[in-house]
Amino acid sequence: MTFNQLIWKMAKQNKGKYIFYYLCNSFAVMFFFMYATVYFNEKIVEVKELESIQDALAIPGVALIIFTVFFINYAHRIFTRRRRKEFGLLMTLGMSNRDIVRLLLVENGVIAAASIVSGLLAGTVFSRLFFLVLMNSAGMGQVPFHLSFEMFSYTIGAFLIVFLLSVGITLYLTLFRTLSDSLKSDRVADAIKLRSPLLGGFGVALVIGSALMLYFNYLNESNPGGDGLTLLIWTITLLFGLYIALSQSMSFFIEMAKKHKPFYYRKLLFLTSLEYKFKQLTAVLMLVTVMGMVTIFYTTLLLFIYSATEKQVVEDHPYDIAFVETVTKNNISEKELVSIFEGNPIKEHLTIQLFEYHEEDPYWDDLINRYTFMPLSDFHRLTGSSKVVGDGEYIYFHNQMPEYLGGDSIYENGLTLEKGDIHLTLKESIVEKQVNNLSYPLADFLVVNDADYDKLRNRLAEEEASIHLLNVEAWKESEVAVEGLEQKLLEHNQSTPPFNNEHFSYLSEEEMLKPSSRIADYNNQRNSSGIMFFVSTFISVLFFFGSFILLYLNVFSNIEQDKEKYHKLYKIGITKKEIQRLIAGELKVLFFFAPLLGTAVAFHYIVVFAKDAGGIMENPSFFLHFLTIAGIYLVIQTGYYYYAKRKMMRQLELN
């Protein structure tokens, strides 16, 4: 028999294992390539409104790489573990280490090549469909699908690095293992190296303590903006506690169960079998828990952001369109405005007068203080209030939402201007969002009565301006009109002298004077959060599928040993019905414990982050999104469980 004939006979004999191993690698290539078609799409990088998208996509990309590394390595380890006896037998028949190396390289080389080819072909087909669904759902139908060298090279390179590393580890373990160990590998169970109920209790306590510390120390009153270091420390502690708990919690639970003898002896076989499984599958259960936690939390958070885009845009832009007009820039007549918005008529047009004054700070060198003054009459028209401001007084008007209010300001203790010649007294501070976010940099507004405004303007004004605030019939249909306004203003500004921008040289004239609109911000945020949400949905589908395969590999890789074990139990009097209940109970715990644990941890992080928006009870949509995502996750996992249960019973001939 030639060497090639031997390989072919071994492949036919183990065709089920080869096919499953090949499919695992092929799926890994396909999923990575599908993600690469989005991450490396040139148009996404080129479109100006999406400049931050590529960095955002790196987050699920890192998760995908970590998962792929573990997935390929684990599939390879399961594939080769039960073939060690074959290698030992071949060695007894005279095959040298060199021949074993050659055998492993040939079969793995063929599988790798086939996986790359089929994975890229399938990825090309499905990525086209995925790309269309993703972009159209995110409102980005103008971004075309294309393939590039980077997509193929990064996919092939990443796969080969992980695959070759796994093969190298297998070669090392095979060649340096004794012949007797290889021959009896299928009769040796994984030893339980540590059994410590005390350590299990410590792990559970560490998880609970870390969760509580994270809740009370992150985003609290003394730290309203959050603290990345606090989040990192307690997250690492929580994950460390999870690993210990998953490894030793069953030992802890068994120790507790021993105090209730009837329950313990009735469930003895079930509990001891689960303890062995938990210790054997600690790494897999940990990965499934973390995947579930990240998937549910990340997808829920992005879905909440995506669905809340309109509300956020309306808060940031009280008016549909806004732009700043100076003495020489953005000059446009009412007639021209009406013409531009003819198809979507203007319902309201409010003009607010302003002037700016800059002065060196008396205490800090090279620091320039900015002051933006507004007349009281315009403030009344803007806010609808009837506030009275006396001579020498001012209202400090914070144009922002109260929850975003910062610390103390130079405007809150009265003002002394022009080297002490002008004194103004603070009457009150008002925090309201009334003016759109503008590219034109303006300080918070100082509202004075009209007489004081005229006096101060004549004496201090360096740059006079007006803010135009417009509402139209349908702001979601104003994109074309807003683009027309931008073009009209740009054409006019190009025919006037350059704008004096000495205080804000980091901004170009075009950037400063560009109109602000709800529709532009809405489209930009929908594009960004839309891509992030749908990519995270794709990663979620991958993780759901991958977690099932990891559990499936472990459950069914030892099917022959389990079959022998249950056959022996049947011989000593355990009935077939009792064995079926035992198997169903084990599978139920293995398939639901880690997902439910991951769901609980994800909910805890959602509660922690919801504190920044008033708490989970103040944001019912946040909670509803969590229930939707978690529900879908658990429904899919339930389908996995029933499929695995039927397959297990059929394999063990218990049906």
PDB file of N, CA, C and O in Angstrom, residues 48 69 75 88 196 264 359 370 387-388 501 615 624 635:
ATOM      1  N   LYS A  48     -17.452  61.178   3.471  1.00  0.00           N
ATOM      2  CA  LYS A  48     -17.048  62.066   4.559  1.00  0.00           C
ATOM      3  C   LYS A  48     -17.898  61.890   5.811  1.00  0.00           C
ATOM      4  O   LYS A  48     -17.407  61.969   6.932  1.00  0.00           O
ATOM      5  N   VAL A  69      -9.809  32.510  16.458  1.00  0.00           N
ATOM      6  CA  VAL A  69      -8.610  31.842  16.986  1.00  0.00           C
ATOM      7  C   VAL A  69      -9.019  30.659  17.862  1.00  0.00           C
ATOM      8  O   VAL A  69      -8.521  29.539  17.696  1.00  0.00           O
ATOM      9  N   ALA A  75     -11.565  23.307  17.292  1.00  0.00           N
ATOM     10  CA  ALA A  75     -12.034  22.312  16.328  1.00  0.00           C
ATOM     11  C   ALA A  75     -10.894  21.374  15.932  1.00  0.00           C
ATOM     12  O   ALA A  75     -11.087  20.154  15.805  1.00  0.00           O
ATOM     13  N   GLY A  88      -0.465   6.017  16.998  1.00  0.00           N
ATOM     14  CA  GLY A  88       0.313   5.045  17.765  1.00  0.00           C
ATOM     15  C   GLY A  88       0.366   3.700  17.064  1.00  0.00           C
ATOM     16  O   GLY A  88       1.414   3.031  17.028  1.00  0.00           O
ATOM     17  N   SER A 196     -12.151  21.970  44.591  1.00  0.00           N
ATOM     18  CA  SER A 196     -12.119  22.792  45.793  1.00  0.00           C
ATOM     19  C   SER A 196     -13.451  23.521  45.972  1.00  0.00           C
ATOM     20  O   SER A 196     -13.702  24.538  45.318  1.00  0.00           O
ATOM     21  N   TYR A 264     -29.213  14.830  47.734  1.00  0.00           N
ATOM     22  CA  TYR A 264     -27.870  14.506  47.246  1.00  0.00           C
ATOM     23  C   TYR A 264     -27.818  13.087  46.680  1.00  0.00           C
ATOM     24  O   TYR A 264     -27.315  12.877  45.567  1.00  0.00           O
ATOM     25  N   GLU A 359     -11.120  88.838  25.013  1.00  0.00           N
ATOM     26  CA  GLU A 359     -10.241  89.590  25.905  1.00  0.00           C
ATOM     27  C   GLU A 359      -9.260  88.643  26.579  1.00  0.00           C
ATOM     28  O   GLU A 359      -9.625  87.522  26.944  1.00  0.00           O
ATOM     29  N   ARG A 370     -13.845  84.418  25.833  1.00  0.00           N
ATOM     30  CA  ARG A 370     -14.808  84.761  24.789  1.00  0.00           C
ATOM     31  C   ARG A 370     -16.144  85.126  25.426  1.00  0.00           C
ATOM     32  O   ARG A 370     -16.594  84.479  26.369  1.00  0.00           O
ATOM     33  N   LYS A 387     -38.621  87.387  30.826  1.00  0.00           N
ATOM     34  CA  LYS A 387     -37.649  87.777  31.846  1.00  0.00           C
ATOM     35  C   LYS A 387     -37.345  89.276  31.747  1.00  0.00           C
ATOM     36  O   LYS A 387     -37.333  89.856  30.662  1.00  0.00           O
ATOM     37  N   VAL A 388     -37.067  89.882  32.898  1.00  0.00           N
ATOM     38  CA  VAL A 388     -36.677  91.296  32.962  1.00  0.00           C
ATOM     39  C   VAL A 388     -35.226  91.375  33.417  1.00  0.00           C
ATOM     40  O   VAL A 388     -34.836  90.740  34.396  1.00  0.00           O
ATOM     41  N   ASN A 501     -10.553  84.819  10.783  1.00  0.00           N
ATOM     42  CA  ASN A 501     -10.738  83.671  11.670  1.00  0.00           C
ATOM     43  C   ASN A 501      -9.530  83.468  12.576  1.00  0.00           C
ATOM     44  O   ASN A 501      -9.059  82.368  12.771  1.00  0.00           O
ATOM     45  N   GLY A 615     -31.424  55.789  34.622  1.00  0.00           N
ATOM     46  CA  GLY A 615     -31.771  54.487  35.159  1.00  0.00           C
ATOM     47  C   GLY A 615     -32.581  53.660  34.185  1.00  0.00           C
ATOM     48  O   GLY A 615     -33.184  54.175  33.237  1.00  0.00           O
ATOM     49  N   LEU A 624     -36.703  46.974  26.894  1.00  0.00           N
ATOM     50  CA  LEU A 624     -37.430  46.226  25.872  1.00  0.00           C
ATOM     51  C   LEU A 624     -36.477  45.667  24.819  1.00  0.00           C
ATOM     52  O   LEU A 624     -36.625  44.514  24.383  1.00  0.00           O
ATOM     53  N   VAL A 635     -34.128  31.647  22.432  1.00  0.00           N
ATOM     54  CA  VAL A 635     -34.946  30.821  21.538  1.00  0.00           C
ATOM     55  C   VAL A 635     -34.059  30.008  20.606  1.00  0.00           C
ATOM     56  O   VAL A 635     -34.272  28.809  20.382  1.00  0.00           O
TER      57      VAL A 635
END
